[in-house]
Amino acid sequence: MRLRVLIVEDEEALIEPLKYNFTKEGYIVDTALDGEIALDKIFNKPPELILLDWMLPKISGIDLCKRIRNNKETKNIPIIMLTARGEENDRIQGLEMGADDYVTKPFSINELLARAKAVIKRARPIFAEEKITFCDISLNIATHKVFRGDKEIKLGPTEFNLLRFFLENIERVFSREQLLNHVWKNDALVEPRTVDVHVRRLRKVLNTNNKKDYIRTVRSAGYSFGHN
Amino acid sequence: MRLRVLIVEDEEALIEPLKYNFTKEGYIVDTALDGEIALDKIFNKPPELILLDWMLPKISGIDLCKRIRNNKETKNIPIIMLTARGEENDRIQGLEMGADDYVTKPFSINELLARAKAVIKRARPIFAEEKITFCDISLNIATHKVFRGDKEIKLGPTEFNLLRFFLENIERVFSREQLLNHVWKNDALVEPRTVDVHVRRLRKVLNTNNKKDYIRTVRSAGYSFGHN
DNA sequence: CACTTATGTTACAGATTTGTTACAGAAGTA
DNA sequence: TACTTCTGTAACAAATCTGTAACATAAGTG
């Protein structure tokens, strides 16, 4: 299947080379010069990938991102932000809003293509909700606090990220490799079995007072989080 | 102080992103679906900013604006009008009636946020003496005095700003970079670890007589201020 | 059952992150 | 100016987290 990519960019000089290279790489390329056009096209016929310039006329990148993420049909479409150099805040904001990755202008086409491939591969739902809950577990992203019932649970950084990822993807089974990609970010060189250890740690701390275990082991497939 | 903003808008699709973004920006957001509710809320507990849709059920924007301006308690509250494209007359009328600024739908959230910041800043001096308290800590912005219980605490300028920022954003975790942006203002070139030192100083002076520590370290994420 | 494979569990060394301190230079004051 | 106070940084100490290996246990297979 040829994947469709929508390039949302108002700088015409950038559009052409992008279009050329993505087409050459086998994508079906469409473009939108501003956020309004983009929204229209996205909701009309959702592409498999969106390249999104953060500085846009009419509808800002953040707004567009938000709207894409809030629509059931489009919320899983991977988004790569294109930001100007040094716009650190935009990047953080963008990632918080649910962009999957970013590249900084000027960027190498090859790098962008590589990231596009990576991001499509691990397309997943992202919700930048402040608070995620599941049964008696709640995880607050803003405060980084986690509760089971009314008992606060202290988690290390990796456990926090792991739990967050699970909560964002209830019931779905992930292989160790997938978890490494999503939770550890795709740059780390880590043994798949390491996931087991962190799952164990998470289970241990989540199941104090021998409460029900939310993490399910799916033999020879991976782990999932949900009712059991 | 976290500023309260009242969004007076009947278009539900607009309320959500507005609410989300203003909340994220640190405002306390309240909404009113029509002019009657709005009036009620405004006179009951005047917000620091009003976003006012010009086309409203029950009481029109113009009417609402007039009433707000005619009341001693509320006449200085900045108002930003939200108008539909091309409603030129409304805009002029609105500005005559005392709105401070306007944006035209559809608008960029970032632009609106920028304008909100600007009008509040203009209006700010009117809301002079300010005092933020949290548990046994009180910080007076006007006098720059800080107390823990009834013991005055001497703070340097940076510690004061840092504490103020924390008090304005209870429980929320901020990365070192975020703190540098907000407390040091985004112009300074300062090592992230510098934040640690100031946090340490703040802790030290805040926790005399080995009192409870309000500043929480969130490993690999940053710091937050609140109950622990 | 014996055998193979996958997962659970544990301990620990090394890595990473944060706490703490001292200090030189900047900035403010009298 | 002389003096005080404040700031940012570096350097080291302490705390905490991480990944791995090694072994234990459980689950499939024929």
Short mmCIF file of C-alpha atoms (C1' of nucleotides) in Angstrom, two decimals:
data_model
loop_
_atom_site.label_atom_id
_atom_site.label_comp_id
_atom_site.label_asym_id
_atom_site.label_seq_id
_atom_site.Cartn_x
_atom_site.Cartn_y
_atom_site.Cartn_z
CA MET A 1 0.00 0.00 0.00
CA ARG A 2 1.30 3.41 -0.88
CA LEU A 3 1.13 5.70 2.08
CA ARG A 4 -0.30 9.14 1.81
CA VAL A 5 1.57 12.01 3.36
CA LEU A 6 0.19 15.50 3.79
CA ILE A 7 2.70 18.33 3.86
CA VAL A 8 1.36 21.33 5.72
CA GLU A 9 3.76 24.12 4.92
CA ASP A 10 3.41 27.68 3.75
CA GLU A 11 6.98 28.17 2.60
CA GLU A 12 6.76 27.27 -1.05
CA ALA A 13 10.51 26.86 -1.44
CA LEU A 14 10.32 23.97 1.00
CA ILE A 15 7.35 22.24 -0.50
CA GLU A 16 8.89 21.31 -3.81
CA PRO A 17 11.92 19.36 -2.58
CA LEU A 18 9.79 17.67 0.07
CA LYS A 19 7.23 16.66 -2.48
CA TYR A 20 9.90 15.41 -4.84
CA ASN A 21 11.68 13.30 -2.30
CA PHE A 22 8.66 11.79 -0.64
CA THR A 23 7.16 10.94 -4.01
CA LYS A 24 10.41 9.33 -5.03
CA GLU A 25 10.33 7.33 -1.82
CA GLY A 26 6.95 5.92 -2.80
CA TYR A 27 4.57 8.14 -0.88
CA ILE A 28 1.51 9.77 -2.34
CA VAL A 29 2.06 13.41 -1.54
CA ASP A 30 -0.52 16.08 -0.93
CA THR A 31 0.12 19.60 0.27
CA ALA A 32 -1.70 22.28 2.21
CA LEU A 33 -0.57 25.88 2.33
CA ASP A 34 -2.37 26.78 5.52
CA GLY A 35 -4.10 25.18 8.45
CA GLU A 36 -7.59 25.56 7.12
CA ILE A 37 -6.86 23.72 3.92
CA ALA A 38 -4.97 21.15 5.94
CA LEU A 39 -7.87 20.48 8.29
CA ASP A 40 -10.16 20.11 5.37
CA LYS A 41 -7.98 17.57 3.67
CA ILE A 42 -7.18 15.69 6.84
CA PHE A 43 -10.76 15.17 7.86
CA ASN A 44 -11.83 14.47 4.33
CA LYS A 45 -9.33 11.77 3.62
CA PRO A 46 -6.94 11.12 6.50
CA PRO A 47 -3.35 10.63 5.37
CA GLU A 48 -0.97 8.17 6.98
CA LEU A 49 1.50 10.86 7.93
CA ILE A 50 1.46 14.60 8.43
CA LEU A 51 4.43 16.91 8.12
CA LEU A 52 3.42 20.00 9.97
CA ASP A 53 5.09 23.36 9.92
CA TRP A 54 4.62 24.85 13.37
CA MET A 55 4.29 28.42 12.15
CA LEU A 56 1.23 28.61 9.97
CA PRO A 57 -1.24 31.18 8.71
CA LYS A 58 -4.86 31.02 9.83
CA ILE A 59 -4.69 28.01 12.13
CA SER A 60 -1.57 27.52 14.21
CA GLY A 61 0.29 24.26 14.31
CA ILE A 62 -0.69 23.70 17.90
CA ASP A 63 -4.32 24.20 17.12
CA LEU A 64 -4.18 21.92 14.15
CA CYS A 65 -2.37 19.31 16.16
CA LYS A 66 -4.93 19.52 18.90
CA ARG A 67 -7.82 19.17 16.52
CA ILE A 68 -6.27 16.22 14.80
CA ARG A 69 -5.73 14.53 18.12
CA ASN A 70 -9.23 15.22 19.31
CA ASN A 71 -10.93 13.53 16.41
CA LYS A 72 -11.41 9.84 16.67
CA GLU A 73 -10.76 9.34 12.99
CA THR A 74 -7.48 11.17 12.96
CA LYS A 75 -6.04 10.92 16.41
CA ASN A 76 -3.58 8.21 15.52
CA ILE A 77 -2.07 9.85 12.50
CA PRO A 78 1.61 10.42 13.16
CA ILE A 79 2.71 14.02 13.01
CA ILE A 80 6.21 15.28 12.44
CA MET A 81 6.72 18.91 13.31
CA LEU A 82 8.94 21.17 11.31
CA THR A 83 10.30 23.89 13.58
CA ALA A 84 12.76 26.67 13.10
CA ARG A 85 16.09 26.44 14.84
CA GLY A 86 16.05 27.30 18.48
CA GLU A 87 12.30 27.22 18.94
CA GLU A 88 12.77 24.99 21.93
CA ASN A 89 9.42 25.91 23.41
CA ASP A 90 7.54 25.14 20.25
CA ARG A 91 9.12 21.74 20.22
CA ILE A 92 8.20 20.95 23.76
CA GLN A 93 4.74 22.32 23.22
CA GLY A 94 4.39 20.34 20.04
CA LEU A 95 5.45 17.10 21.59
CA GLU A 96 3.07 17.75 24.46
CA MET A 97 0.27 18.39 22.03
CA GLY A 98 0.87 15.03 20.52
CA ALA A 99 3.35 15.47 17.73
CA ASP A 100 5.36 12.28 17.38
CA ASP A 101 8.65 13.75 16.37
CA TYR A 102 10.21 16.93 15.10
CA VAL A 103 12.93 18.08 12.81
CA THR A 104 14.63 21.42 12.97
CA LYS A 105 14.98 23.57 9.91
CA PRO A 106 17.15 23.35 7.97
CA PHE A 107 16.98 19.60 7.99
CA SER A 108 18.41 16.81 5.89
CA ILE A 109 15.83 15.16 3.69
CA ASN A 110 17.28 11.77 4.49
CA GLU A 111 16.88 12.31 8.16
CA LEU A 112 13.32 13.40 7.68
CA LEU A 113 12.58 10.35 5.57
CA ALA A 114 14.09 8.10 8.18
CA ARG A 115 12.03 9.67 10.91
CA ALA A 116 8.93 9.48 8.82
CA LYS A 117 9.46 5.78 8.42
CA ALA A 118 10.07 5.32 12.12
CA VAL A 119 7.10 7.34 13.17
CA ILE A 120 4.73 5.57 10.80
CA LYS A 121 5.98 2.27 12.06
CA ARG A 122 5.04 3.04 15.56
CA ALA A 123 1.89 5.03 14.91
CA ARG A 124 -0.03 5.07 18.10
CA PRO A 125 -2.63 7.04 19.96
CA ILE A 126 -1.25 9.92 21.90
CA PHE A 127 -3.29 11.87 24.32
CA ALA A 128 -1.91 14.91 25.97
CA GLU A 129 -4.58 14.78 28.64
CA GLU A 130 -3.53 16.10 31.96
CA LYS A 131 -4.77 13.12 33.82
CA ILE A 132 -5.23 9.56 32.75
CA THR A 133 -7.25 7.15 34.81
CA PHE A 134 -8.11 3.51 34.63
CA CYS A 135 -10.20 1.83 37.29
CA ASP A 136 -8.60 2.85 40.57
CA ILE A 137 -5.38 4.07 39.01
CA SER A 138 -4.80 7.67 38.13
CA LEU A 139 -1.76 9.24 36.62
CA ASN A 140 -1.41 12.98 36.45
CA ILE A 141 0.96 14.17 33.79
CA ALA A 142 1.17 17.72 35.07
CA THR A 143 2.07 16.79 38.61
CA HIS A 144 3.68 13.46 37.87
CA LYS A 145 1.71 11.93 40.67
CA VAL A 146 0.27 8.44 40.51
CA PHE A 147 -2.43 7.03 42.73
CA ARG A 148 -3.93 3.63 43.31
CA GLY A 149 -7.17 4.34 45.05
CA ASP A 150 -6.16 7.12 47.39
CA LYS A 151 -2.71 5.80 48.07
CA GLU A 152 0.06 7.62 46.26
CA ILE A 153 2.48 5.44 44.40
CA LYS A 154 6.06 6.46 43.90
CA LEU A 155 7.52 5.55 40.56
CA GLY A 156 10.91 6.00 38.98
CA PRO A 157 11.10 7.79 35.64
CA THR A 158 10.98 4.67 33.51
CA GLU A 159 8.17 3.10 35.47
CA PHE A 160 6.25 6.34 35.17
CA ASN A 161 6.68 6.42 31.41
CA LEU A 162 5.85 2.78 31.08
CA LEU A 163 2.68 3.11 33.10
CA ARG A 164 1.72 6.19 31.17
CA PHE A 165 2.17 4.38 27.91
CA PHE A 166 0.11 1.46 29.11
CA LEU A 167 -2.64 3.74 30.31
CA GLU A 168 -2.69 5.50 26.97
CA ASN A 169 -3.09 2.18 25.24
CA ILE A 170 -5.36 0.09 27.39
CA GLU A 171 -5.77 -3.56 26.44
CA ARG A 172 -3.37 -3.43 23.55
CA VAL A 173 -0.55 -5.94 23.51
CA PHE A 174 2.93 -4.64 22.91
CA SER A 175 6.04 -6.61 22.23
CA ARG A 176 9.17 -5.84 24.17
CA GLU A 177 10.59 -4.16 21.09
CA GLN A 178 7.55 -1.97 20.73
CA LEU A 179 7.75 -0.98 24.34
CA LEU A 180 11.40 -0.16 23.96
CA ASN A 181 10.59 2.04 21.00
CA HIS A 182 7.82 3.87 22.71
CA VAL A 183 8.87 4.12 26.28
CA TRP A 184 12.63 4.14 26.01
CA LYS A 185 12.50 6.09 22.73
CA ASN A 186 13.96 4.47 19.70
CA ASP A 187 17.55 5.55 20.30
CA ALA A 188 18.38 3.38 23.25
CA LEU A 189 20.30 0.15 22.95
CA VAL A 190 18.64 -2.00 25.50
CA GLU A 191 18.06 -5.70 25.87
CA PRO A 192 14.43 -6.70 25.35
CA ARG A 193 14.49 -8.60 28.61
CA THR A 194 15.05 -5.32 30.41
CA VAL A 195 11.38 -4.64 29.78
CA ASP A 196 10.55 -7.65 31.92
CA VAL A 197 12.38 -6.20 34.83
CA HIS A 198 10.60 -2.89 34.60
CA VAL A 199 7.27 -4.60 34.20
CA ARG A 200 8.08 -6.54 37.31
CA ARG A 201 8.94 -3.37 39.21
CA LEU A 202 5.77 -1.72 38.04
CA ARG A 203 3.68 -4.71 39.03
CA LYS A 204 5.27 -4.85 42.41
CA VAL A 205 4.57 -1.27 43.28
CA LEU A 206 1.12 -1.26 41.66
CA ASN A 207 -0.04 -4.35 43.46
CA THR A 208 0.68 -3.49 47.03
CA ASN A 209 -1.85 -5.07 49.38
CA ASN A 210 -2.10 -7.94 46.87
CA LYS A 211 -4.59 -6.07 44.75
CA LYS A 212 -5.53 -7.14 41.28
CA ASP A 213 -2.80 -7.17 38.67
CA TYR A 214 -3.49 -5.00 35.67
CA ILE A 215 -0.50 -6.06 33.64
CA ARG A 216 -1.16 -9.14 31.60
CA THR A 217 1.60 -11.29 30.17
CA VAL A 218 0.84 -12.51 26.68
CA ARG A 219 3.20 -15.37 26.17
CA SER A 220 5.50 -14.98 23.19
CA ALA A 221 3.82 -11.69 22.32
CA GLY A 222 4.47 -9.20 25.07
CA TYR A 223 2.48 -7.34 27.68
CA SER A 224 -0.77 -5.50 27.87
CA PHE A 225 -2.51 -3.40 30.48
CA GLY A 226 -6.15 -3.67 31.36
CA HIS A 227 -8.81 -5.86 32.88
CA ASN A 228 -7.85 -9.48 33.26
CA MET B 1 -1.18 34.63 41.20
CA ARG B 2 -2.95 32.47 38.68
CA LEU B 3 -5.24 34.68 36.69
CA ARG B 4 -8.83 33.78 36.21
CA VAL B 5 -10.30 34.07 32.75
CA LEU B 6 -13.97 33.83 31.93
CA ILE B 7 -14.82 32.57 28.48
CA VAL B 8 -18.22 33.77 27.38
CA GLU B 9 -19.01 31.74 24.32
CA ASP B 10 -21.92 29.66 23.12
CA GLU B 11 -20.09 27.72 20.45
CA GLU B 12 -19.09 24.57 22.28
CA ALA B 13 -16.55 23.56 19.67
CA LEU B 14 -14.62 26.69 20.49
CA ILE B 15 -14.82 26.41 24.24
CA GLU B 16 -12.83 23.24 24.57
CA PRO B 17 -9.64 24.31 22.80
CA LEU B 18 -9.83 27.70 24.46
CA LYS B 19 -10.22 26.15 27.85
CA TYR B 20 -7.46 23.69 27.22
CA ASN B 21 -4.98 26.22 26.02
CA PHE B 22 -5.66 28.86 28.62
CA THR B 23 -5.50 26.29 31.37
CA LYS B 24 -2.25 25.06 30.00
CA GLU B 25 -0.93 28.58 29.92
CA GLY B 26 -1.60 28.78 33.63
CA TYR B 27 -4.97 30.51 33.76
CA ILE B 28 -7.88 29.35 35.83
CA VAL B 29 -10.63 29.03 33.28
CA ASP B 30 -14.32 29.42 33.77
CA THR B 31 -16.93 29.42 31.06
CA ALA B 32 -20.36 30.88 30.49
CA LEU B 33 -22.64 29.76 27.69
CA ASP B 34 -24.74 32.88 27.62
CA GLY B 35 -24.78 36.45 28.80
CA GLU B 36 -26.92 35.85 31.85
CA ILE B 37 -24.64 33.22 33.26
CA ALA B 38 -21.71 35.43 32.40
CA LEU B 39 -23.07 38.42 34.29
CA ASP B 40 -23.71 36.28 37.26
CA LYS B 41 -20.23 34.92 37.37
CA ILE B 42 -18.59 38.24 36.65
CA PHE B 43 -20.31 40.10 39.46
CA ASN B 44 -19.98 37.21 41.79
CA LYS B 45 -16.28 36.70 41.43
CA PRO B 46 -14.70 39.07 38.95
CA PRO B 47 -12.16 37.37 36.71
CA GLU B 48 -8.96 39.02 35.56
CA LEU B 49 -9.85 38.65 31.90
CA ILE B 50 -12.98 38.11 29.86
CA LEU B 51 -13.13 36.55 26.43
CA LEU B 52 -16.41 37.67 25.03
CA ASP B 53 -18.20 36.35 22.01
CA TRP B 54 -20.06 39.21 20.45
CA MET B 55 -23.00 37.13 19.30
CA LEU B 56 -24.63 35.70 22.37
CA PRO B 57 -27.99 34.33 23.41
CA LYS B 58 -30.06 36.23 25.99
CA ILE B 59 -27.82 39.21 26.58
CA SER B 60 -25.84 40.57 23.65
CA GLY B 61 -22.12 41.20 23.84
CA ILE B 62 -22.67 44.92 23.61
CA ASP B 63 -25.08 44.87 26.49
CA LEU B 64 -22.84 42.72 28.61
CA CYS B 65 -19.90 44.92 27.89
CA LYS B 66 -21.85 48.00 28.89
CA ARG B 67 -22.91 46.49 32.18
CA ILE B 68 -19.42 45.36 33.01
CA ARG B 69 -18.07 48.82 32.35
CA ASN B 70 -20.77 50.51 34.39
CA ASN B 71 -19.99 48.62 37.56
CA LYS B 72 -17.25 49.92 39.82
CA GLU B 73 -16.10 46.43 40.73
CA THR B 74 -15.73 45.23 37.20
CA LYS B 75 -15.09 48.25 35.03
CA ASN B 76 -11.37 47.64 34.76
CA ILE B 77 -11.51 44.01 33.76
CA PRO B 78 -9.91 43.63 30.35
CA ILE B 79 -12.23 42.26 27.68
CA ILE B 80 -11.22 40.63 24.45
CA MET B 81 -13.97 40.33 21.90
CA LEU B 82 -14.33 37.35 19.68
CA THR B 83 -16.01 38.38 16.47
CA ALA B 84 -16.84 36.60 13.26
CA ARG B 85 -14.98 37.53 10.14
CA GLY B 86 -16.27 40.59 8.41
CA GLU B 87 -18.35 41.90 11.28
CA GLU B 88 -16.60 45.20 10.91
CA ASN B 89 -19.34 47.18 12.61
CA ASP B 90 -19.38 44.94 15.61
CA ARG B 91 -15.70 45.47 16.09
CA ILE B 92 -15.92 49.21 16.01
CA GLN B 93 -18.95 49.17 18.24
CA GLY B 94 -17.22 46.81 20.61
CA LEU B 95 -14.14 48.93 20.95
CA GLU B 96 -16.35 51.94 21.56
CA MET B 97 -18.20 50.07 24.24
CA GLY B 98 -15.00 49.40 26.06
CA ALA B 99 -13.59 46.14 24.82
CA ASP B 100 -9.81 46.21 25.05
CA ASP B 101 -9.01 44.16 22.01
CA TYR B 102 -10.56 41.79 19.57
CA VAL B 103 -9.71 38.75 17.52
CA THR B 104 -11.50 37.57 14.45
CA LYS B 105 -12.71 34.03 14.11
CA PRO B 106 -11.13 31.83 13.13
CA PHE B 107 -8.14 32.95 15.14
CA SER B 108 -4.86 31.45 16.14
CA ILE B 109 -4.76 30.39 19.76
CA ASN B 110 -1.26 31.74 20.05
CA GLU B 111 -2.31 35.14 18.87
CA LEU B 112 -5.16 35.17 21.33
CA LEU B 113 -2.87 34.12 24.16
CA ALA B 114 -0.43 36.84 23.22
CA ARG B 115 -3.14 39.45 23.20
CA ALA B 116 -4.53 38.19 26.47
CA LYS B 117 -1.13 38.58 28.04
CA ALA B 118 -0.84 42.06 26.64
CA VAL B 119 -4.19 43.36 27.84
CA ILE B 120 -3.75 41.88 31.27
CA LYS B 121 -0.38 43.50 31.57
CA ARG B 122 -1.92 46.82 30.69
CA ALA B 123 -4.66 46.35 33.24
CA ARG B 124 -2.51 44.81 35.94
CA PRO B 125 -1.41 47.79 38.03
CA ILE B 126 -5.07 48.32 38.94
CA PHE B 127 -5.14 45.01 40.77
CA ALA B 128 -2.40 46.29 43.01
CA GLU B 129 -1.79 44.57 46.32
CA GLU B 130 -1.50 40.90 45.82
CA LYS B 131 -0.91 38.15 48.21
CA ILE B 132 -0.44 34.50 47.49
CA THR B 133 -0.66 31.98 50.25
CA PHE B 134 -0.21 28.28 50.49
CA CYS B 135 -0.53 26.49 53.78
CA ASP B 136 1.63 28.45 56.19
CA ILE B 137 3.48 30.35 53.50
CA SER B 138 2.42 33.77 52.35
CA LEU B 139 4.02 35.91 49.73
CA ASN B 140 3.06 39.51 49.26
CA ILE B 141 3.81 40.78 45.80
CA ALA B 142 3.29 44.40 46.65
CA THR B 143 5.60 44.48 49.65
CA HIS B 144 7.85 41.63 48.54
CA LYS B 145 7.57 40.13 51.98
CA VAL B 146 7.39 36.44 52.58
CA PHE B 147 6.27 34.65 55.70
CA ARG B 148 6.36 31.12 56.92
CA GLY B 149 3.86 31.03 59.73
CA ASP B 150 4.55 34.34 61.44
CA LYS B 151 8.25 34.30 60.84
CA GLU B 152 9.42 36.56 58.06
CA ILE B 153 11.67 35.00 55.50
CA LYS B 154 14.30 36.95 53.67
CA LEU B 155 14.68 36.04 50.05
CA GLY B 156 16.91 37.26 47.27
CA PRO B 157 15.27 38.45 44.07
CA THR B 158 15.64 35.16 42.23
CA GLU B 159 14.40 33.11 45.16
CA PHE B 160 11.44 35.44 45.47
CA ASN B 161 10.51 35.02 41.82
CA LEU B 162 11.03 31.31 41.99
CA LEU B 163 8.82 30.94 45.03
CA ARG B 164 6.24 33.18 43.46
CA PHE B 165 6.18 31.08 40.33
CA PHE B 166 5.86 27.92 42.35
CA LEU B 167 3.03 29.39 44.39
CA GLU B 168 1.26 30.42 41.22
CA ASN B 169 1.50 26.88 39.94
CA ILE B 170 1.02 24.59 42.87
CA GLU B 171 1.69 20.90 42.32
CA ARG B 172 2.71 21.25 38.72
CA VAL B 173 6.07 19.84 37.72
CA PHE B 174 8.42 22.09 35.83
CA SER B 175 11.61 21.13 34.12
CA ARG B 176 14.71 23.19 34.74
CA GLU B 177 14.32 24.68 31.29
CA GLN B 178 10.75 25.68 31.96
CA LEU B 179 11.76 27.30 35.20
CA LEU B 180 14.53 29.17 33.46
CA ASN B 181 12.05 30.41 30.90
CA HIS B 182 9.49 31.51 33.42
CA VAL B 183 11.52 32.71 36.35
CA TRP B 184 14.72 33.90 34.75
CA LYS B 185 12.80 35.09 31.69
CA ASN B 186 13.70 33.57 28.42
CA ASP B 187 16.61 35.86 27.64
CA ALA B 188 19.14 34.56 30.11
CA LEU B 189 21.79 32.04 29.22
CA VAL B 190 22.01 30.04 32.34
CA GLU B 191 22.97 26.48 33.08
CA PRO B 192 20.00 24.30 33.96
CA ARG B 193 21.82 23.13 37.06
CA THR B 194 21.71 26.66 38.36
CA VAL B 195 18.08 26.01 39.09
CA ASP B 196 19.14 23.29 41.51
CA VAL B 197 21.19 25.72 43.49
CA HIS B 198 18.38 28.19 43.79
CA VAL B 199 15.96 25.47 44.73
CA ARG B 200 18.40 24.45 47.39
CA ARG B 201 18.62 28.00 48.72
CA LEU B 202 14.88 28.33 48.71
CA ARG B 203 14.48 25.04 50.51
CA LYS B 204 17.06 25.96 53.08
CA VAL B 205 15.47 29.22 54.02
CA LEU B 206 11.92 27.88 53.78
CA ASN B 207 12.62 24.90 55.96
CA THR B 208 14.24 26.51 58.95
CA ASN B 209 13.39 24.70 62.19
CA ASN B 210 13.31 21.49 60.11
CA LYS B 211 9.83 22.18 58.91
CA LYS B 212 8.20 20.29 56.12
CA ASP B 213 9.67 20.65 52.64
CA TYR B 214 7.22 21.91 50.06
CA ILE B 215 9.52 21.53 47.10
CA ARG B 216 9.38 18.09 45.57
CA THR B 217 12.10 16.74 43.32
CA VAL B 218 10.74 14.73 40.44
CA ARG B 219 13.67 12.81 39.15
CA SER B 220 14.46 13.39 35.49
CA ALA B 221 11.49 15.74 35.25
CA GLY B 222 12.11 18.74 37.45
CA TYR B 223 10.60 20.27 40.56
CA SER B 224 7.16 20.98 41.87
CA PHE B 225 5.77 22.83 44.84
CA GLY B 226 2.97 21.60 47.03
CA HIS B 227 1.93 19.02 49.58
CA ASN B 228 4.17 16.03 49.76
"C1'" DC C 1 6.92 -37.12 31.06
"C1'" DA C 2 11.44 -35.13 29.51
"C1'" DC C 3 12.59 -31.31 26.92
"C1'" DT C 4 12.43 -26.72 25.11
"C1'" DT C 5 11.25 -22.09 25.43
"C1'" DA C 6 9.42 -17.98 27.72
"C1'" DT C 7 8.84 -15.37 31.73
"C1'" DG C 8 9.57 -14.24 36.84
"C1'" DT C 9 12.75 -12.81 40.24
"C1'" DT C 10 16.79 -11.18 42.40
"C1'" DA C 11 21.08 -8.91 43.31
"C1'" DC C 12 24.41 -5.76 42.00
"C1'" DA C 13 27.77 -2.76 39.57
"C1'" DG C 14 27.79 1.11 36.92
"C1'" DA C 15 25.35 5.09 35.19
"C1'" DT C 16 22.62 8.98 35.87
"C1'" DT C 17 20.62 12.49 38.46
"C1'" DT C 18 20.39 15.45 42.28
"C1'" DG C 19 22.28 17.62 46.67
"C1'" DT C 20 25.67 20.48 48.63
"C1'" DT C 21 29.37 23.52 49.12
"C1'" DA C 22 32.64 27.05 48.16
"C1'" DC C 23 33.95 30.79 45.54
"C1'" DA C 24 34.79 34.49 42.11
"C1'" DG C 25 32.70 37.99 39.94
"C1'" DA C 26 28.37 40.91 39.27
"C1'" DA C 27 25.17 43.90 41.01
"C1'" DG C 28 23.33 46.75 44.29
"C1'" DT C 29 24.02 50.28 48.33
"C1'" DA C 30 25.52 53.81 51.17
"C1'" DT D 1 34.74 54.04 46.71
"C1'" DA D 2 34.15 50.37 50.07
"C1'" DC D 3 30.95 47.35 51.44
"C1'" DT D 4 27.32 44.07 51.30
"C1'" DT D 5 24.46 40.93 48.99
"C1'" DC D 6 23.36 38.09 45.21
"C1'" DT D 7 24.41 34.85 41.16
"C1'" DG D 8 26.04 31.40 38.38
"C1'" DT D 9 29.31 27.68 38.04
"C1'" DA D 10 32.25 24.02 38.95
"C1'" DA D 11 33.46 20.22 41.66
"C1'" DC D 12 32.54 16.63 44.59
"C1'" DA D 13 29.24 13.76 47.48
"C1'" DA D 14 25.13 11.35 47.93
"C1'" DA D 15 21.09 9.33 46.37
"C1'" DT D 16 18.55 6.85 43.10
"C1'" DC D 17 17.80 4.50 38.99
"C1'" DT D 18 19.09 1.16 35.19
"C1'" DG D 19 20.39 -2.63 32.62
"C1'" DT D 20 22.20 -7.14 32.83
"C1'" DA D 21 23.27 -11.63 34.11
"C1'" DA D 22 22.11 -15.60 36.45
"C1'" DC D 23 19.05 -18.62 38.23
"C1'" DA D 24 14.14 -20.07 39.28
"C1'" DT D 25 9.80 -21.10 37.78
"C1'" DA D 26 6.10 -21.66 34.56
"C1'" DA D 27 4.15 -22.90 30.07
"C1'" DG D 28 4.06 -25.18 25.85
"C1'" DT D 29 5.36 -29.62 22.88
"C1'" DG D 30 5.53 -34.20 21.31
#
